[in-house]
Short mmCIF file of C-alpha atoms in Angstrom, two decimals:
data_model
loop_
_atom_site.label_atom_id
_atom_site.label_comp_id
_atom_site.label_asym_id
_atom_site.label_seq_id
_atom_site.Cartn_x
_atom_site.Cartn_y
_atom_site.Cartn_z
CA MET A 22 0.04 30.80 -5.43
CA GLY A 23 -3.18 32.48 -6.66
CA ILE A 24 -2.23 31.72 -10.29
CA PRO A 25 -4.58 29.70 -12.56
CA ALA A 26 -3.05 26.27 -13.08
CA VAL A 27 -3.85 23.15 -14.93
CA PRO A 28 -2.21 19.90 -13.77
CA LEU A 29 -1.72 17.19 -16.45
CA VAL A 30 -2.78 13.76 -15.18
CA LEU A 31 -3.14 10.34 -16.74
CA SER A 32 -6.86 9.42 -17.13
CA GLU A 33 -6.11 6.08 -15.36
CA PHE A 34 -5.74 8.23 -12.19
CA TYR A 35 -9.18 9.91 -12.63
CA LYS A 36 -10.68 8.45 -9.41
CA GLN A 37 -7.58 9.00 -7.37
CA GLU A 38 -6.87 12.53 -8.40
CA THR A 39 -10.50 13.55 -8.24
CA GLU A 40 -10.51 12.44 -4.58
CA ALA A 41 -7.02 13.97 -3.97
CA ALA A 42 -8.38 17.33 -5.29
CA LEU A 43 -11.34 17.07 -2.94
CA LEU A 44 -9.03 16.38 -0.01
CA LYS A 45 -6.91 19.36 -0.96
CA GLY A 46 -10.02 21.60 -0.83
CA MET A 47 -10.69 21.91 -4.55
CA PRO A 48 -13.24 19.31 -5.40
CA GLY A 49 -13.78 20.77 -8.96
CA LEU A 50 -10.07 21.32 -9.72
CA ARG A 51 -9.60 21.68 -13.47
CA ILE A 52 -7.40 18.80 -14.38
CA GLU A 53 -6.47 17.89 -17.93
CA TRP A 54 -6.70 14.08 -18.38
CA VAL A 55 -4.43 12.61 -20.87
CA ARG A 56 -3.85 9.09 -22.12
CA GLY A 57 -0.84 7.46 -20.62
CA PRO A 58 1.65 6.24 -19.97
CA VAL A 59 3.63 9.21 -21.25
CA TRP A 60 7.24 8.08 -20.48
CA GLY A 61 9.00 5.84 -22.93
CA LYS A 62 7.44 7.63 -25.98
CA THR A 63 9.07 9.89 -28.56
CA ARG A 64 7.99 13.48 -29.06
CA GLU A 65 6.34 12.56 -32.32
CA GLN A 66 4.24 9.94 -30.53
CA LEU A 67 3.31 12.39 -27.81
CA ARG A 68 2.38 15.02 -30.39
CA ARG A 69 0.13 12.62 -32.17
CA ASP A 70 -1.41 10.86 -29.15
CA VAL A 71 -1.67 13.64 -26.64
CA VAL A 72 -1.04 17.14 -27.91
CA ASN A 73 -3.10 16.72 -31.05
CA GLY A 74 -5.25 14.06 -29.38
CA ILE A 75 -8.47 14.15 -27.30
CA SER A 76 -8.91 13.77 -23.52
CA PRO A 77 -10.03 10.23 -22.79
CA ILE A 78 -12.38 11.67 -20.12
CA SER A 79 -13.99 14.71 -21.84
CA LYS A 80 -13.41 13.67 -25.51
CA LYS A 81 -12.26 17.27 -26.19
CA ASN A 82 -9.12 18.27 -27.87
CA VAL A 83 -6.43 18.36 -25.17
CA MET A 84 -4.78 21.73 -25.91
CA GLN A 85 -8.07 23.53 -26.48
CA GLU A 86 -9.36 22.27 -23.23
CA ILE A 87 -6.16 23.35 -21.40
CA VAL A 88 -6.73 26.92 -22.74
CA GLU A 89 -10.42 26.64 -21.63
CA HIS A 90 -9.40 25.50 -18.20
CA LEU A 91 -7.11 28.52 -17.88
CA THR A 92 -9.57 31.12 -19.18
CA LYS A 93 -13.18 29.97 -18.51
CA PRO A 94 -14.60 32.03 -15.58
CA LEU A 95 -14.99 30.28 -12.32
CA THR A 96 -18.39 28.82 -11.22
CA ALA A 97 -19.79 29.56 -7.75
CA GLU A 98 -18.85 25.99 -6.76
CA GLU A 99 -15.30 26.51 -7.87
CA LYS A 100 -15.17 29.68 -5.72
CA ARG A 101 -16.54 27.97 -2.64
CA THR A 102 -14.67 28.26 0.64
CA GLY A 103 -15.41 27.05 4.18
CA GLU A 104 -15.16 23.68 5.77
CA LEU A 105 -16.47 20.36 4.51
CA VAL A 106 -17.10 18.12 7.53
CA ARG A 107 -16.98 14.39 6.85
CA ASP A 108 -18.55 11.88 9.05
CA LYS A 109 -17.43 8.28 9.28
CA GLY A 110 -21.09 7.22 9.80
CA PRO A 111 -22.90 5.60 12.78
CA ALA A 112 -20.84 4.24 15.59
CA THR A 113 -22.67 0.99 15.42
CA PHE A 114 -24.77 -1.16 13.00
CA THR A 115 -27.48 -3.69 13.99
CA ASP A 116 -28.56 -6.51 11.67
CA THR A 117 -28.23 -10.25 11.26
CA PRO A 118 -24.60 -11.62 11.03
CA ASP A 119 -25.00 -12.54 7.50
CA ASN A 120 -26.28 -9.11 6.46
CA LEU A 121 -23.43 -7.48 8.43
CA GLN A 122 -20.89 -9.50 6.71
CA LYS A 123 -22.40 -8.53 3.30
CA MET A 124 -22.43 -4.85 4.48
CA PHE A 125 -18.77 -4.92 5.50
CA LEU A 126 -17.78 -6.48 2.18
CA GLU A 127 -19.86 -3.92 0.17
CA LYS A 128 -18.40 -1.02 2.13
CA ARG A 129 -14.90 -2.41 1.46
CA TRP A 130 -14.12 -2.68 5.17
CA THR A 131 -12.74 -6.11 4.63
CA ASP A 132 -9.92 -7.83 2.74
CA PHE A 133 -12.64 -9.78 0.83
CA LEU A 134 -12.56 -12.61 3.31
CA PRO A 135 -15.20 -13.00 6.02
CA VAL A 136 -14.25 -11.19 9.17
CA VAL A 137 -14.93 -11.76 12.75
CA LEU A 138 -17.78 -9.25 13.36
CA PRO A 139 -16.71 -6.66 16.03
CA THR A 140 -19.38 -6.83 18.58
CA GLU A 141 -19.10 -4.71 21.81
CA GLU A 142 -18.37 -7.93 23.74
CA LYS A 143 -15.58 -9.06 21.44
CA VAL A 144 -14.05 -5.60 21.24
CA ALA A 145 -14.20 -5.32 25.04
CA ASP A 146 -12.52 -8.69 25.34
CA MET A 147 -9.78 -7.52 22.97
CA LEU A 148 -9.32 -4.32 24.97
CA LYS A 149 -8.26 -6.55 27.90
CA GLY A 150 -4.94 -6.98 26.14
CA THR A 151 -3.87 -3.44 26.95
CA SER A 152 -4.04 -1.01 29.93
CA HIS A 153 -4.39 1.96 27.74
CA ASP A 154 -7.70 3.95 27.62
CA PRO A 155 -9.83 2.78 24.71
CA ASP A 156 -10.36 6.49 23.70
CA GLU A 157 -6.58 7.24 23.67
CA VAL A 158 -5.47 8.47 20.25
CA VAL A 159 -2.89 5.95 18.95
CA GLY A 160 -1.80 7.83 15.84
CA LYS A 161 -2.66 8.86 12.32
CA MET A 162 -2.34 6.92 8.93
CA SER A 163 -2.37 7.88 5.37
CA PRO A 164 -2.10 5.88 2.20
CA THR A 165 1.21 7.56 1.38
CA ASN A 166 2.80 7.35 4.88
CA THR A 167 4.06 10.97 4.52
CA GLY A 168 0.51 12.30 4.29
CA GLY A 169 1.63 14.74 1.84
CA TYR A 170 -0.66 13.49 -0.78
CA PHE A 171 -3.53 11.91 0.94
CA GLU A 172 -4.96 13.15 4.27
CA TYR A 173 -4.23 11.42 7.58
CA TRP A 174 -7.01 9.63 9.39
CA THR A 175 -6.70 9.49 13.21
CA PHE A 176 -7.60 6.41 15.26
CA THR A 177 -7.89 5.32 18.94
CA VAL A 178 -6.99 2.14 20.90
CA LYS A 179 -10.54 1.04 20.49
CA ASP A 180 -10.40 1.47 16.72
CA VAL A 181 -7.33 -0.69 16.52
CA ALA A 182 -9.06 -3.32 18.81
CA VAL A 183 -12.11 -3.32 16.45
CA ASN A 184 -9.91 -4.23 13.53
CA ALA A 185 -7.88 -6.63 15.53
CA VAL A 186 -11.15 -8.52 16.39
CA MET A 187 -12.09 -8.48 12.64
CA ALA A 188 -8.73 -10.12 11.66
CA GLY A 189 -9.25 -12.89 14.20
CA CYS A 190 -6.60 -11.70 16.73
CA LYS A 191 -6.36 -12.70 20.29
CA PRO A 192 -6.16 -9.92 23.07
CA GLU A 193 -2.53 -10.80 23.77
CA TYR A 194 -1.65 -9.67 20.27
CA LEU A 195 -3.05 -6.16 20.88
CA PRO A 196 0.08 -4.49 22.23
CA LEU A 197 2.05 -5.55 19.24
CA LEU A 198 -0.63 -4.21 16.85
CA LEU A 199 -0.84 -0.94 18.86
CA ALA A 200 2.95 -0.47 18.50
CA VAL A 201 2.73 -1.11 14.80
CA ALA A 202 -0.25 1.24 14.36
CA SER A 203 1.33 3.93 16.56
CA THR A 204 4.00 4.39 13.79
CA GLY A 205 1.36 5.47 11.34
CA LYS A 206 2.96 3.18 8.74
CA GLU A 207 0.40 1.71 6.35
CA ALA A 208 0.65 -1.88 5.34
CA ILE A 209 -0.84 -1.11 1.98
CA SER A 210 0.78 1.72 0.14
CA VAL A 211 -0.94 3.59 -2.65
CA SER A 212 2.21 3.21 -4.81
CA ASP A 213 1.84 1.57 -8.22
CA ASN A 214 4.93 -0.47 -7.26
CA GLY A 215 2.65 -2.82 -5.28
CA PHE A 216 4.52 -2.61 -2.03
CA VAL A 217 4.01 -4.86 0.95
CA GLY A 218 4.77 -4.26 4.62
CA ALA A 219 6.95 -6.34 6.72
CA LEU A 220 7.40 -6.70 10.54
CA VAL A 221 10.39 -8.24 12.34
CA ILE A 222 9.62 -9.13 15.88
CA ASN A 223 12.29 -9.70 18.55
CA GLY A 224 12.02 -10.52 22.32
CA ALA A 225 10.19 -12.98 24.57
CA ILE A 226 6.82 -11.88 23.20
CA ARG A 227 7.39 -14.22 20.28
CA ASP A 228 7.00 -17.17 22.43
CA GLU A 229 4.36 -15.56 24.71
CA ILE A 230 1.94 -15.08 21.91
CA GLY A 231 2.93 -18.08 19.87
CA LEU A 232 4.55 -16.53 16.81
CA ASN A 233 6.18 -19.16 14.52
CA TYR A 234 9.82 -18.66 13.73
CA GLU A 235 10.54 -22.23 12.69
CA ILE A 236 9.31 -24.18 9.57
CA GLY A 237 7.16 -21.94 7.48
CA ALA A 238 7.96 -18.82 9.46
CA LEU A 239 6.98 -16.41 6.69
CA GLY A 240 3.78 -18.24 5.77
CA PRO A 241 0.31 -18.58 7.25
CA TYR A 242 1.28 -21.51 9.53
CA ALA A 243 0.53 -20.05 12.99
CA HIS A 244 -2.47 -18.11 14.38
CA ALA A 245 -0.39 -15.25 15.57
CA ASN A 246 1.64 -14.66 12.42
CA THR A 247 -1.44 -14.91 10.22
CA THR A 248 -3.89 -12.79 12.13
CA ILE A 249 -1.37 -10.09 13.20
CA GLY A 250 -0.35 -9.69 9.53
CA ARG A 251 -3.98 -9.58 8.44
CA ALA A 252 -4.89 -7.11 11.19
CA TRP A 253 -2.11 -4.71 9.91
CA SER A 254 -3.77 -4.69 6.47
CA LEU A 255 -7.27 -4.22 7.93
CA ILE A 256 -5.87 -1.37 10.01
CA ALA A 257 -4.48 0.27 6.85
CA ILE A 258 -7.78 -0.20 5.05
CA ASN A 259 -10.12 1.05 7.77
CA LEU A 260 -7.96 3.42 9.86
CA GLY A 261 -5.71 4.83 7.11
CA ASN A 262 -8.16 4.74 4.13
CA CYS A 263 -5.70 2.53 2.27
CA GLY A 264 -6.21 -0.14 -0.35
CA LYS A 265 -9.17 1.37 -2.35
CA VAL A 266 -8.37 0.43 -5.93
CA GLY A 267 -8.33 3.42 -8.20
CA THR A 268 -8.07 5.96 -5.42
CA THR A 269 -5.81 5.00 -2.49
CA TYR A 270 -4.35 1.84 -4.12
CA MET A 271 -2.69 1.86 -7.58
CA GLY A 272 -0.41 -1.25 -7.45
CA THR A 273 -0.09 -2.02 -11.18
CA VAL A 274 -0.07 -5.85 -10.94
CA GLY A 275 -0.77 -5.98 -7.17
CA ASN A 276 0.94 -7.98 -4.49
CA PRO A 277 -0.55 -11.11 -2.85
CA MET A 278 1.48 -10.54 0.26
CA ASN A 279 -0.84 -7.58 1.15
CA LEU A 280 -3.31 -10.08 2.63
CA ILE A 281 -1.18 -10.96 5.65
CA ASN A 282 1.97 -8.99 4.95
CA ILE A 283 5.41 -10.49 5.87
CA VAL A 284 5.43 -11.19 9.60
CA ILE A 285 8.98 -12.31 10.66
CA ALA A 286 9.52 -13.53 14.22
CA GLU A 287 13.37 -13.78 14.29
CA ASN A 288 14.62 -17.20 15.19
CA GLU A 289 16.93 -15.89 17.95
CA ARG A 290 17.48 -19.39 19.32
CA ASP A 291 19.06 -20.81 16.25
CA SER A 292 20.60 -17.57 14.90
CA PRO A 293 24.45 -17.34 15.29
CA TRP A 294 24.18 -13.46 15.58
CA GLN A 295 22.72 -10.90 17.77
CA PRO A 296 18.87 -10.39 17.36
CA TYR A 297 17.98 -7.87 14.78
CA SER A 298 16.55 -5.48 17.43
CA VAL A 299 19.83 -5.62 19.44
CA ARG A 300 21.59 -4.66 16.21
CA LYS A 301 19.36 -1.67 16.00
CA GLY A 302 20.41 -0.53 19.54
CA PHE A 303 17.78 -2.17 21.75
CA LYS A 304 18.49 -4.34 24.81
CA PRO A 305 18.17 -8.15 24.37
CA ASN A 306 15.23 -8.41 26.81
CA GLN A 307 13.11 -5.76 25.06
CA ASN A 308 10.12 -6.70 22.93
CA ILE A 309 10.63 -4.81 19.67
CA VAL A 310 8.80 -4.74 16.33
CA SER A 311 10.70 -3.30 13.39
CA LEU A 312 8.88 -2.20 10.23
CA PHE A 313 9.84 -2.58 6.62
CA GLU A 314 8.41 -1.74 3.21
CA GLY A 315 9.21 -2.97 -0.28
CA TRP A 316 8.39 -5.41 -2.98
CA GLY A 317 8.76 -8.48 -0.86
CA VAL A 318 11.08 -11.44 -0.81
CA LEU A 319 11.29 -14.65 -2.77
CA SER A 320 13.65 -17.73 -2.73
CA ALA A 321 17.26 -16.99 -3.31
CA LYS A 322 17.11 -20.10 -5.47
CA ASN A 323 15.32 -18.07 -8.12
CA TRP A 324 18.34 -16.06 -9.04
CA ARG A 325 20.76 -17.15 -11.74
CA ALA A 326 23.63 -16.21 -9.31
CA ASN A 327 22.50 -19.26 -7.30
CA VAL A 328 24.31 -22.49 -7.84
CA TRP A 329 23.67 -26.09 -6.67
CA GLY A 330 26.63 -28.20 -5.72
CA LYS A 331 28.00 -30.72 -3.41
CA GLU A 332 29.92 -27.99 -1.64
CA MET A 333 28.35 -24.58 -1.35
CA ASN A 334 29.82 -21.13 -0.78
CA PHE A 335 26.69 -19.28 0.54
CA PRO A 336 28.47 -15.99 1.34
CA LYS A 337 29.65 -15.72 -2.22
CA ILE A 338 26.18 -16.66 -3.70
CA ILE A 339 24.48 -14.15 -1.40
CA LYS A 340 26.98 -11.47 -2.49
CA ASP A 341 26.43 -12.47 -6.11
CA ILE A 342 22.70 -12.00 -5.73
CA PHE A 343 23.04 -8.71 -3.88
CA ILE A 344 25.10 -7.40 -6.75
CA THR A 345 22.00 -7.82 -8.97
CA GLN A 346 19.77 -5.94 -6.53
CA ALA A 347 19.04 -2.20 -7.02
CA PRO A 348 21.04 -0.41 -4.41
CA PHE A 349 18.77 2.56 -4.22
CA LEU A 350 15.15 3.13 -3.05
CA PHE A 351 14.47 -0.08 -1.22
CA GLY A 352 17.77 -1.73 -0.95
CA ALA A 353 17.76 -5.55 -0.43
CA THR A 354 16.98 -7.65 2.59
CA ALA A 355 18.01 -11.26 3.04
CA VAL A 356 15.91 -13.50 5.18
CA LEU A 357 18.27 -16.42 6.05
CA SER A 358 17.34 -19.69 7.49
CA PRO A 359 19.48 -20.77 10.50
CA PRO A 360 21.44 -23.19 8.54
CA ILE A 361 22.51 -20.47 6.03
CA ALA A 362 23.23 -18.06 8.81
CA ASN A 363 25.42 -20.51 10.46
CA PHE A 364 27.17 -21.43 7.34
CA VAL A 365 27.99 -17.77 6.82
CA LYS A 366 29.12 -17.34 10.46
CA ASN A 367 31.32 -20.42 10.18
CA ALA A 368 32.88 -18.96 7.03
CA GLY A 369 34.37 -16.28 9.23
CA TYR A 370 31.67 -13.64 9.48
CA ASN A 371 31.17 -13.44 13.30
CA THR A 372 28.76 -10.61 13.23
CA VAL A 373 26.19 -9.40 10.60
CA ASP A 374 28.31 -6.23 10.19
CA ASP A 375 31.34 -8.23 9.24
CA PHE A 376 29.17 -10.05 6.59
CA LYS A 377 27.76 -6.77 5.42
CA LYS A 378 31.27 -5.35 4.94
CA TYR A 379 32.10 -8.25 2.68
CA LEU A 380 28.81 -7.89 0.72
CA MET A 381 29.51 -4.25 0.15
CA GLU A 382 33.01 -4.76 -1.20
CA ALA A 383 32.79 -3.88 -4.85
CA PRO A 384 34.78 -5.61 -7.48
CA ALA A 385 38.17 -3.95 -8.19
CA GLY A 386 37.79 -0.62 -10.01
CA GLN A 387 34.01 -0.28 -9.20
CA GLN A 388 32.28 1.92 -6.60
CA PRO A 389 30.44 0.21 -3.70
CA TRP A 390 26.81 -0.28 -4.85
CA PHE A 391 25.32 -0.53 -1.35
CA GLN A 392 25.14 1.63 1.74
CA PRO A 393 25.01 -0.31 5.07
CA ASN A 394 21.52 1.01 5.74
CA ALA A 395 20.28 -0.26 2.49
CA MET A 396 21.06 -3.87 3.35
CA GLU A 397 19.34 -6.03 6.09
CA ILE A 398 19.94 -9.53 7.31
CA ILE A 399 17.30 -11.33 9.30
CA VAL A 400 17.37 -14.90 10.46
CA THR A 401 14.20 -17.02 10.71
CA GLY A 402 12.72 -20.32 9.72
CA GLY A 403 13.40 -23.98 10.23
CA THR A 404 16.75 -25.87 10.29
CA ASN A 405 15.57 -28.45 7.84
CA ASN A 406 17.38 -27.27 4.69
CA ASN A 407 19.63 -24.75 3.12
CA TYR A 408 16.97 -22.31 1.89
CA TYR A 409 16.66 -18.58 2.26
CA SER A 410 14.95 -15.58 0.62
CA ILE A 411 16.03 -12.26 -0.71
CA GLY A 412 14.25 -9.26 -2.00
CA GLY A 413 13.58 -5.62 -1.87
CA LEU A 414 12.58 -4.50 1.61
CA MET A 415 13.68 -1.24 3.21
CA TYR A 416 13.97 -0.85 6.99
CA LEU A 417 11.82 2.04 8.33
CA GLN A 418 11.78 2.07 12.12
CA SER A 419 11.66 0.03 15.25
CA VAL A 420 9.34 0.49 18.24
CA GLU A 421 8.80 -0.88 21.63
CA ILE A 422 5.87 -3.21 22.22
CA ASP A 423 5.67 -3.29 25.98
CA LYS A 424 4.68 0.34 26.36
CA TRP A 425 1.37 -0.64 24.73
CA ARG A 426 0.63 -3.46 27.23
CA MET B 30 -48.01 -59.65 -18.37
CA LYS B 31 -49.29 -59.31 -14.81
CA GLY B 32 -45.79 -59.83 -13.55
CA TYR B 33 -44.49 -57.10 -15.74
CA ILE B 34 -47.14 -54.69 -14.48
CA SER B 35 -46.27 -55.54 -10.86
CA THR B 36 -42.60 -54.96 -11.64
CA ALA B 37 -43.30 -51.65 -13.15
CA VAL B 38 -45.43 -50.46 -10.13
CA ILE B 39 -42.73 -51.55 -7.79
CA THR B 40 -40.12 -49.78 -9.76
CA ALA B 41 -42.21 -46.63 -9.88
CA LEU B 42 -42.64 -46.83 -6.07
CA CYS B 43 -38.89 -47.32 -5.68
CA LEU B 44 -38.10 -44.33 -7.88
CA GLY B 45 -40.66 -42.41 -5.68
CA LEU B 46 -38.73 -43.44 -2.60
CA PHE B 47 -35.46 -42.27 -4.03
CA CYS B 48 -36.53 -39.25 -5.88
CA GLY B 49 -39.82 -38.04 -4.31
CA PHE B 50 -38.75 -38.11 -0.78
CA PRO B 51 -35.48 -36.03 -1.27
CA ALA B 52 -37.65 -33.47 -3.10
CA LEU B 53 -39.92 -33.39 -0.18
CA ASP B 54 -36.95 -33.08 2.08
CA ASN B 55 -35.60 -30.13 0.06
CA GLN B 56 -38.81 -28.38 0.35
CA ALA B 57 -38.87 -28.97 4.08
CA MET B 58 -35.27 -27.81 4.37
CA ALA B 59 -36.06 -24.54 2.40
CA GLN B 60 -38.92 -23.79 4.73
CA GLY B 61 -36.76 -24.55 7.70
CA ASN B 62 -33.99 -22.31 6.46
CA LYS B 63 -36.53 -19.54 5.79
CA ALA B 64 -37.78 -19.86 9.33
CA ALA B 65 -34.19 -20.00 10.69
CA ALA B 66 -33.25 -16.93 8.63
CA SER B 67 -36.27 -14.98 9.91
CA ALA B 68 -35.28 -16.06 13.36
CA GLU B 69 -31.60 -15.31 12.93
CA PRO B 70 -30.63 -13.01 15.81
CA ARG B 71 -29.58 -9.48 15.06
CA ILE B 72 -26.42 -8.24 16.58
CA THR B 73 -24.75 -4.87 16.97
CA VAL B 74 -21.25 -4.31 15.70
CA LEU B 75 -18.85 -1.34 15.88
CA ASN B 76 -17.99 0.84 12.98
CA PRO B 77 -14.40 -0.06 12.07
CA LEU B 78 -13.40 3.14 10.48
CA GLY B 79 -10.85 5.82 11.63
CA ASN B 80 -11.63 9.52 11.64
CA PRO B 81 -11.16 11.59 8.48
CA PRO B 82 -10.33 15.26 9.05
CA PRO B 83 -12.56 18.02 7.77
CA VAL B 84 -11.68 19.47 4.38
CA LYS B 85 -10.94 23.15 4.08
CA LEU B 86 -12.40 24.34 0.83
CA LYS B 87 -10.32 26.77 -1.26
CA SER B 88 -11.41 28.88 -4.19
CA MET B 89 -9.48 28.45 -7.41
CA ALA B 90 -7.51 31.37 -8.72
CA PRO B 91 -9.59 33.79 -10.97
CA ARG B 92 -9.09 33.19 -14.62
CA PRO B 93 -7.96 35.77 -17.24
CA ALA B 94 -10.39 36.22 -20.13
CA SER B 95 -7.60 35.45 -22.63
CA LEU B 96 -4.11 34.29 -22.63
CA ASP B 97 -3.22 36.75 -25.45
CA GLY B 98 -0.34 39.01 -24.33
CA LYS B 99 0.16 36.95 -21.18
CA THR B 100 3.06 34.72 -20.05
CA ILE B 101 2.33 31.12 -19.03
CA TYR B 102 4.76 28.76 -17.51
CA ILE B 103 4.95 25.05 -18.45
CA VAL B 104 6.65 23.19 -15.63
CA ASP B 105 8.19 19.74 -15.80
CA ASP B 106 7.96 18.02 -12.43
CA GLY B 107 10.95 15.82 -13.26
CA PHE B 108 9.26 12.54 -13.95
CA VAL B 109 11.19 10.69 -16.56
CA GLY B 110 9.88 11.44 -20.18
CA GLY B 111 7.49 14.22 -19.08
CA ASP B 112 9.69 16.85 -20.74
CA ASN B 113 9.01 15.23 -24.11
CA LEU B 114 5.31 15.97 -23.80
CA LEU B 115 5.69 19.40 -22.27
CA LEU B 116 8.05 20.56 -24.99
CA GLU B 117 5.53 19.54 -27.54
CA MET B 118 3.03 21.66 -25.63
CA VAL B 119 5.47 24.60 -25.85
CA ASP B 120 5.64 24.15 -29.57
CA TRP B 121 1.87 23.99 -29.82
CA PHE B 122 1.51 27.37 -28.08
CA THR B 123 4.18 28.83 -30.23
CA GLN B 124 2.38 27.78 -33.43
CA ASN B 125 -1.17 28.18 -32.37
CA MET B 126 -1.08 31.10 -29.88
CA PRO B 127 1.82 33.22 -30.80
CA LYS B 128 0.53 36.12 -28.72
CA THR B 129 1.12 34.05 -25.64
CA LYS B 130 4.65 33.90 -24.28
CA VAL B 131 5.60 30.46 -23.00
CA VAL B 132 8.36 29.77 -20.44
CA PHE B 133 9.47 26.12 -19.96
CA LYS B 134 10.95 25.21 -16.58
CA ARG B 135 12.09 22.16 -14.78
CA LYS B 136 11.02 22.00 -11.18
CA GLY B 137 13.88 21.64 -8.70
CA GLY B 138 13.98 19.62 -5.52
CA MET B 139 14.56 15.95 -4.85
CA GLY B 140 11.87 13.93 -6.57
CA PHE B 141 8.80 14.93 -8.48
CA GLU B 142 6.71 15.52 -5.34
CA ALA B 143 9.20 18.00 -3.77
CA GLU B 144 8.29 21.65 -3.50
CA ASP B 145 10.29 24.34 -5.27
CA PRO B 146 9.66 27.62 -3.49
CA GLN B 147 11.99 29.64 -5.66
CA LEU B 148 10.12 28.56 -8.87
CA TRP B 149 6.77 29.07 -7.29
CA ALA B 150 7.81 32.70 -6.42
CA GLU B 151 9.04 33.19 -9.94
CA ILE B 152 5.80 31.99 -11.33
CA LYS B 153 3.76 34.09 -8.95
CA GLN B 154 5.74 37.16 -10.13
CA ASN B 155 5.75 36.52 -13.87
CA ALA B 156 2.96 34.12 -14.88
CA ALA B 157 -0.59 34.65 -15.68
CA ALA B 158 -1.07 30.82 -15.65
CA VAL B 159 0.81 27.55 -15.25
CA ILE B 160 0.52 24.04 -16.66
CA ILE B 161 2.45 21.38 -14.75
CA GLY B 162 3.01 17.72 -15.36
CA MET B 163 3.66 14.87 -15.71
CA GLY B 164 3.77 11.58 -13.89
CA HIS B 165 4.14 8.25 -15.64
#
């Protein structure tokens, strides 16, 4: 606009907003840092604590500093224009394995666990998992997905392969990871909500690469589920500049699921309904990965709406739980074990859409609280008990895996 | 007495067997580890990072020498509760800098990140400066 401006920002975001200002081309942007949080306070409290208070960063009076920011002549550095070229550093590093592990950790290129060091040989082996050129640009990624706030970093097939090696993946997992990476969706969002990413995988590839969709399906109980989920986070950290606490990660209490995310191979064999990907319009023989984001899921038994009894009415319990879910932003997703899904089907809901219609029926006199696209049903897990999970996960998009073979 | 002395010597020897030898072993192991560390092969690994784009630097807008006689806009981006703070700032300017005219506006658009071109145009036309906030 060409008008002097002062943004007001909480001092807790100092590192993040300083970097954001740099990325926007104004590394010395005159920001007024105030003590937060601001919301939830009365005007009297804000007058005392902020307007008549001091900046936690500069220790100067807030209002006097704002006036100063708006009137003090610009320095030569603040007038600087041109291009600031940033380099990701050397293409390779040579040292002992122990020292390299230490370096990767110190540079925050890991998830704080030891990684498989990405030697040329291991990366070349990983690249056998795809026919695509190693230098082909796969996509771009930013800590905010939209890229409106942080910049996008671009990355190639080889870059994805390097991170797949680090996570411990096998070459046959690479097409799935390339498909996920091609969406640009970061597994680790900057949001203070502490979001987690989720993948739903359908098609024959589930068996081909050994994804677990039986007992323990959502946990780290199979090599493919665990390392694919971990790789998605490492891809976010290293190819999208995500997960840097204070700048590109602000999850207030964090989310342990960020380590390996939620990787769901649907149990198509034991599900009474069409596979999730088919319900999204793909053919049954297509290998598809669908991406989600949200707070995650936890056992449906955690909700007060749950009941324990000799005879259970799971459709009603699920509906009662859905009623308590926030119908906006991230909706609600239920991950049903096959026994629960079959119970629901045998209760008369022959398709997921039939069941969703029932779930969305509001009590008499009330407006429906869910839209169909804010509600997802996925089937996975073992057949050993009537357990299932529900939580806040929003469907984002589905992509084909095979075009990355 | 002689028997006691013999027993003591034997006990000391036994202690030596149990305590001294492991000490020697530890020394040997430490030396071995050091040798192994110095002989640890060096390997070459690839940089795992993606490619950040260049940053196009922009100059900040020139500042007026004073806000006296000027109009400034204080803009609420819509985050809940931010208006409470910003209205307090409006009051501060009224009381402490009465020669400065203050206009309070609520930014339009869906969400606090959304652009509001109409408001930006109004600010460009009318304002000498703008204060905008506030998240959280």
